[in-house]
């Protein structure tokens, strides 16, 4: 009855010991990096009160704990750079130092995901793609990170700070980097050595991140200190080092505190002064490397607390033997501590090395000092001690009294691979553990797995191990298999919860979380405590779902989508998942299917919470792919109507502009004449000379920019209504390629002003205007792709990710097009639409009647006509012999709201492609506002008239007399529904350290990722076209977020930054 009951479905987590990948970033070669990370966690899903879509009265408001309701879930490196590099026998000042470390080079931002609302201490980072970018812009390294558990060693690092708990925490994450691509590594001994080691031994790289000093007020930034090295075999994937020092079984020194120290006011037990420290010993070099990145406490300012001099050491003989001090004191108070990754390297003597083969590594502290109040620089000063901890002595200086702060346990038990999982009914997951003693495998030791608490809910025993005990093998390995034995049902039973003074005891939360502790008789002390855990397996069992054969919206899809809509408000700006009309728009259907079929480790995977069971995911995909239609009963009609958005209230209805224009343009009260235009129309249009030339050479010289004056244009022959045919000297394949590249620049130059105005619309306002600008942007992106196909077909190489090809604002359009038009970035207003958006799209000639045309000089249409004429002139000269050399691009989805991107194979398809671009921009003719021969069916209005409807506040309709007039339904515009964005936002206008700076940098990072992905697509990776479209959605998320941030003291808001470079 249930196929999964007969199939042995298992997650392939069991690996042979010789194939397990480790995290040996501790060894040499190694590079380290520091900076900030934006942890934009979403908080609506942190509270069970917010899950019931049928009871909105339960939802906790932002002031009640939903402190980041519009969180994107992103985990983004922010001003992170390489700060140190250690290679074998190489200079310390490596050439790679100072390079930027980014984690969204050409991908959306990584996502941080909780396993469950009831277990937020099992967060993971998905979709992290890391790159090192040199100071000259060259990429040195690209790689993809495996899923990274982020809070496996979380603890209260900022001790005794009585502010918000999240800000006090510190954590460590470890994983490997795969799919490694090396770029420009010239002059970097570290990267050259890493490349050699990974290539010769088919190894991955390992990476660690230490995250602390999280700021929960506004910016959501934290400090990140990390390291990258070579990944070796025989060490667990997510645990640093092959050995570990902990505070367990250590009586850390009792440090008396002065009355002005925050710790003196703390209630309860003060956490340990030093936490855990993983380490590695290189047996060949006798080099000890210890990672203190997540080990030392900070004060309320986030700087390290001074706990006196501390050393590494190893004890000689029995417990009361002397301590062999290893090297100098640990320099944790030096200013470059984070810059070196908080990693300490020491060369061992032969005696020290031999002792460490069978004895624990220690961190010891001078026994004659204690912490009192902070000194002026915030590190704390030192005084005398009253500790009862055992006093030990240095083997070299018996007068030096020492006390142990950290000690390596005799046995170290941890998973070798993933230990967090998600399972359906009757699925299994196998977790492999490794037991070592002082770095060596321990065999024939019994390991026990016991179930921990079931948070909030029943049933117990929903997941059980097939065996609770087993023995380790020769490699110290033992495996346990866990199976979902019970059907977990909704709603989840929870502890009594207060939701806005309403008490609930159940909530519609997917599945149930189960915990399992692992231990041996020698590792019982590693049980989870208040300072973090390294030995808890956490598995989420999904709710049982009987998949329907014919899923429908009301019964099956909407309940799931509506809950996501409620829990993740950040999506509201571009889709309401609980709204059938919005979900079934062609563009949204395509994007939802794409997001639900990418790999679960992809940052675009939907749902971002990863809490949708495979069965439910399969059901939704079935519904999406079969042209969904609602199945409504009479009683359900009202529910559907209630889910539809209400029409925005029209607050702005006036016949005159209030900000500069005296009246509506005359075209708003006149009509266009629709006439048949014969095939010779465009030829005649471009050869007439009866209107005086209005463009002077002096005007054109003002817009000169290197590479932007189009090669097919001949100065001196441009007339108001005419461009002469290109001569043989100017029309050749090289000149055509140059002008096609300018066309790519030109098309992309229209996107920032359009999107800026679109992003400025407040959610739920000016909905119709938002949609029409969005459709124009999509067509402009298609035009750019179409031109790139033509360029590829004639043997050119399209470029987009280069400062040379990206415009700046305010400024002119590329190619000398519309030289008198100054393109600005402004919030939506009818004035801005009229002066800039319509100005960009203006046809060469538009007519209110057939006898009195209005003429505009040097338009986009003229620009493309030059290309079209040149292609005609080159007919028969085999300019398309390269059309098969490189794969051309197609728009990833067919949809009625866009045209088709043609594959250009010959003269005919090239002419058709250019004609389609012209039709969509300026219309079929001066007398026909439709898109004419466009591949869109039925025809839509050309862009110019689309924007003009916004200005005229009426739809342009064809009346009974055959005229196009602005007397259709209203096009409402509500100026109160627009964010008050500061015009022409730029990087130089934003002070660092502000909320505006953080949001604008996030937008800029998404923008650059889009450019890089587009360039990758242009270079032949056409499969990346879907990801490019998905990145447009990421861009929209950050565009809307930055618009909402007020610039303090100005009355204006921030805006998106479109500069090519930020640094």
Short mmCIF file of C-alpha atoms in Angstrom, two decimals, residues 117-299:
data_model
loop_
_atom_site.label_atom_id
_atom_site.label_comp_id
_atom_site.label_asym_id
_atom_site.label_seq_id
_atom_site.Cartn_x
_atom_site.Cartn_y
_atom_site.Cartn_z
CA UNK A 117 10.81 25.85 15.18
CA UNK A 118 11.31 23.68 18.25
CA UNK A 119 15.00 23.16 17.62
CA UNK A 120 16.66 26.37 16.50
CA UNK A 121 20.04 25.15 17.74
CA UNK A 122 20.42 22.94 14.68
CA UNK A 123 20.77 25.66 12.06
CA UNK A 124 22.55 24.97 8.78
CA UNK A 125 23.86 27.12 5.95
CA UNK A 126 22.76 26.05 2.48
CA UNK A 127 23.99 27.22 -0.91
CA UNK A 128 27.28 28.82 0.08
CA UNK A 129 29.44 29.43 -2.99
CA UNK A 130 32.74 30.98 -1.98
CA UNK A 131 35.14 32.99 -4.12
CA UNK A 132 38.38 34.87 -3.53
CA UNK A 133 38.58 38.01 -5.67
CA UNK A 134 41.93 39.74 -5.99
CA UNK A 135 42.38 43.48 -5.63
CA UNK A 136 42.56 43.85 -9.43
CA UNK A 137 39.19 42.09 -9.83
CA UNK A 138 40.58 38.74 -10.99
CA UNK A 139 39.01 35.65 -9.48
CA UNK A 140 41.59 33.47 -7.77
CA UNK A 141 39.35 30.70 -6.43
CA UNK A 142 35.75 29.55 -6.69
CA UNK A 143 34.24 26.62 -4.79
CA UNK A 144 30.96 25.28 -3.43
CA UNK A 145 30.53 24.50 0.26
CA UNK A 146 28.76 21.39 1.47
CA UNK A 147 25.83 22.02 3.80
CA UNK A 148 27.32 23.57 6.93
CA UNK A 149 25.89 23.04 10.44
CA UNK A 150 26.29 26.46 11.99
CA UNK A 151 25.64 25.94 15.69
CA UNK A 152 27.24 22.62 16.57
CA UNK A 153 29.41 24.37 19.18
CA UNK A 154 27.28 27.30 20.29
CA UNK A 155 27.96 28.86 23.65
CA UNK A 156 27.56 32.06 25.66
CA UNK A 157 30.72 33.78 24.48
CA UNK A 158 29.90 37.35 25.48
CA UNK A 159 29.62 36.38 29.12
CA UNK A 160 27.70 38.43 31.64
CA UNK A 161 26.36 40.85 29.02
CA UNK A 162 22.82 41.31 30.29
CA UNK A 163 21.44 42.35 26.88
CA UNK A 164 19.71 40.16 24.31
CA UNK A 165 20.82 36.53 24.38
CA UNK A 166 21.42 36.16 20.61
CA UNK A 167 24.06 38.85 20.76
CA UNK A 168 25.97 36.95 23.43
CA UNK A 169 26.43 33.73 21.50
CA UNK A 170 29.43 32.42 19.61
CA UNK A 171 29.59 29.39 17.35
CA UNK A 172 31.86 27.43 15.00
CA UNK A 173 31.07 25.77 11.67
CA UNK A 174 33.21 23.41 9.60
CA UNK A 175 32.68 21.84 6.18
CA UNK A 176 34.46 21.19 2.87
CA UNK A 177 34.66 23.14 -0.38
CA UNK A 178 34.07 21.14 -3.56
CA UNK A 179 33.82 21.91 -7.29
CA UNK A 180 37.02 23.91 -7.00
CA UNK A 181 37.95 26.25 -9.86
CA UNK A 182 41.32 27.99 -9.82
CA UNK A 183 41.85 31.34 -11.49
CA UNK A 184 44.62 33.91 -11.22
CA UNK A 185 46.86 32.64 -8.41
CA UNK A 186 50.06 34.24 -9.68
CA UNK A 187 52.38 35.36 -6.89
CA UNK A 188 50.43 33.57 -4.15
CA UNK A 189 52.52 30.79 -2.63
CA UNK A 190 49.58 29.66 -0.49
CA UNK A 191 47.11 29.27 -3.36
CA UNK A 192 49.70 27.62 -5.58
CA UNK A 193 50.48 25.10 -2.86
CA UNK A 194 46.78 24.49 -2.19
CA UNK A 195 46.18 23.97 -5.91
CA UNK A 196 49.01 21.45 -6.14
CA UNK A 197 47.85 19.48 -3.12
CA UNK A 198 44.20 19.34 -4.22
CA UNK A 199 45.06 18.45 -7.81
CA UNK A 200 47.65 15.79 -7.07
CA UNK A 201 45.57 13.99 -4.45
CA UNK A 202 42.04 14.72 -5.71
CA UNK A 203 41.27 16.47 -2.44
CA UNK A 204 38.78 19.10 -1.48
CA UNK A 205 39.43 22.19 0.57
CA UNK A 206 38.24 22.58 4.15
CA UNK A 207 36.79 25.72 5.65
CA UNK A 208 35.84 26.90 9.12
CA UNK A 209 33.80 29.90 10.21
CA UNK A 210 33.71 31.36 13.71
CA UNK A 211 30.72 33.67 14.12
CA UNK A 212 30.20 35.95 17.13
CA UNK A 213 29.28 39.51 18.22
CA UNK A 214 25.92 39.35 16.45
CA UNK A 215 24.09 42.68 16.37
CA UNK A 216 20.35 42.15 16.58
CA UNK A 217 19.47 45.83 16.24
CA UNK A 218 18.83 46.87 12.65
CA UNK A 219 21.83 45.61 10.71
CA UNK A 220 22.01 41.96 11.89
CA UNK A 221 25.76 41.81 11.37
CA UNK A 222 28.19 39.53 13.16
CA UNK A 223 31.95 39.13 13.18
CA UNK A 224 33.28 36.23 11.14
CA UNK A 225 36.78 34.77 11.43
CA UNK A 226 37.59 31.87 9.15
CA UNK A 227 40.29 29.72 7.60
CA UNK A 228 40.76 27.58 4.49
CA UNK A 229 43.15 24.67 4.05
CA UNK A 230 43.44 21.25 2.44
CA UNK A 231 40.89 18.59 3.33
CA UNK A 232 42.53 15.28 4.18
CA UNK A 233 41.03 11.84 4.62
CA UNK A 234 40.18 10.13 7.89
CA UNK A 235 38.68 13.05 9.78
CA UNK A 236 35.01 13.99 10.22
CA UNK A 237 33.35 16.42 7.85
CA UNK A 238 31.85 18.90 10.33
CA UNK A 239 34.27 18.73 13.27
CA UNK A 240 37.50 20.67 13.36
CA UNK A 241 40.80 18.97 14.03
CA UNK A 242 41.45 15.37 14.93
CA UNK A 243 41.74 16.20 18.63
CA UNK A 244 39.90 18.54 20.97
CA UNK A 245 40.43 20.36 24.28
CA UNK A 246 37.32 21.11 26.35
CA UNK A 247 36.40 22.67 29.69
CA UNK A 248 34.73 19.41 30.83
CA UNK A 249 36.33 17.79 33.88
CA UNK A 250 38.28 21.01 34.45
CA UNK A 251 37.68 23.18 37.49
CA UNK A 252 38.31 26.49 35.80
CA UNK A 253 39.69 29.21 38.00
CA UNK A 254 37.21 31.10 40.13
CA UNK A 255 37.88 34.72 39.22
CA UNK A 256 36.59 37.32 41.71
CA UNK A 257 35.12 40.37 40.01
CA UNK A 258 34.86 44.02 40.98
CA UNK A 259 31.43 45.56 41.49
CA UNK A 260 31.59 47.51 38.23
CA UNK A 261 32.09 44.38 36.14
CA UNK A 262 28.82 43.18 34.48
CA UNK A 263 29.65 39.62 35.53
CA UNK A 264 29.29 40.62 39.15
CA UNK A 265 25.60 41.31 38.48
CA UNK A 266 24.93 38.14 36.50
CA UNK A 267 22.55 35.61 37.98
CA UNK A 268 23.46 31.96 38.10
CA UNK A 269 26.67 30.27 37.04
CA UNK A 270 29.09 32.20 34.88
CA UNK A 271 29.95 30.20 31.74
CA UNK A 272 33.53 28.94 31.33
CA UNK A 273 36.20 31.54 30.72
CA UNK A 274 37.54 29.36 27.89
CA UNK A 275 35.39 27.04 25.77
CA UNK A 276 36.60 24.32 23.38
CA UNK A 277 39.70 24.36 21.19
CA UNK A 278 40.22 21.81 18.39
CA UNK A 279 43.76 21.06 17.34
CA UNK A 280 45.89 19.08 14.90
CA UNK A 281 49.41 17.67 15.04
CA UNK A 282 51.40 17.33 11.83
CA UNK A 283 53.45 14.21 12.53
CA UNK A 284 56.02 14.97 9.85
CA UNK A 285 56.72 18.60 10.74
CA UNK A 286 56.07 18.12 14.49
CA UNK A 287 53.81 21.15 14.21
CA UNK A 288 50.96 21.71 16.65
CA UNK A 289 48.10 23.92 15.37
CA UNK A 290 45.33 24.99 17.75
CA UNK A 291 42.15 26.85 16.78
CA UNK A 292 41.05 29.34 19.45
CA UNK A 293 38.53 31.03 17.13
CA UNK A 294 35.56 29.92 19.26
CA UNK A 295 37.33 29.56 22.58
CA UNK A 296 37.75 32.87 24.37
CA UNK A 297 35.17 35.06 26.04
CA UNK A 298 34.39 38.64 25.10
CA UNK A 299 33.19 41.57 27.16
#
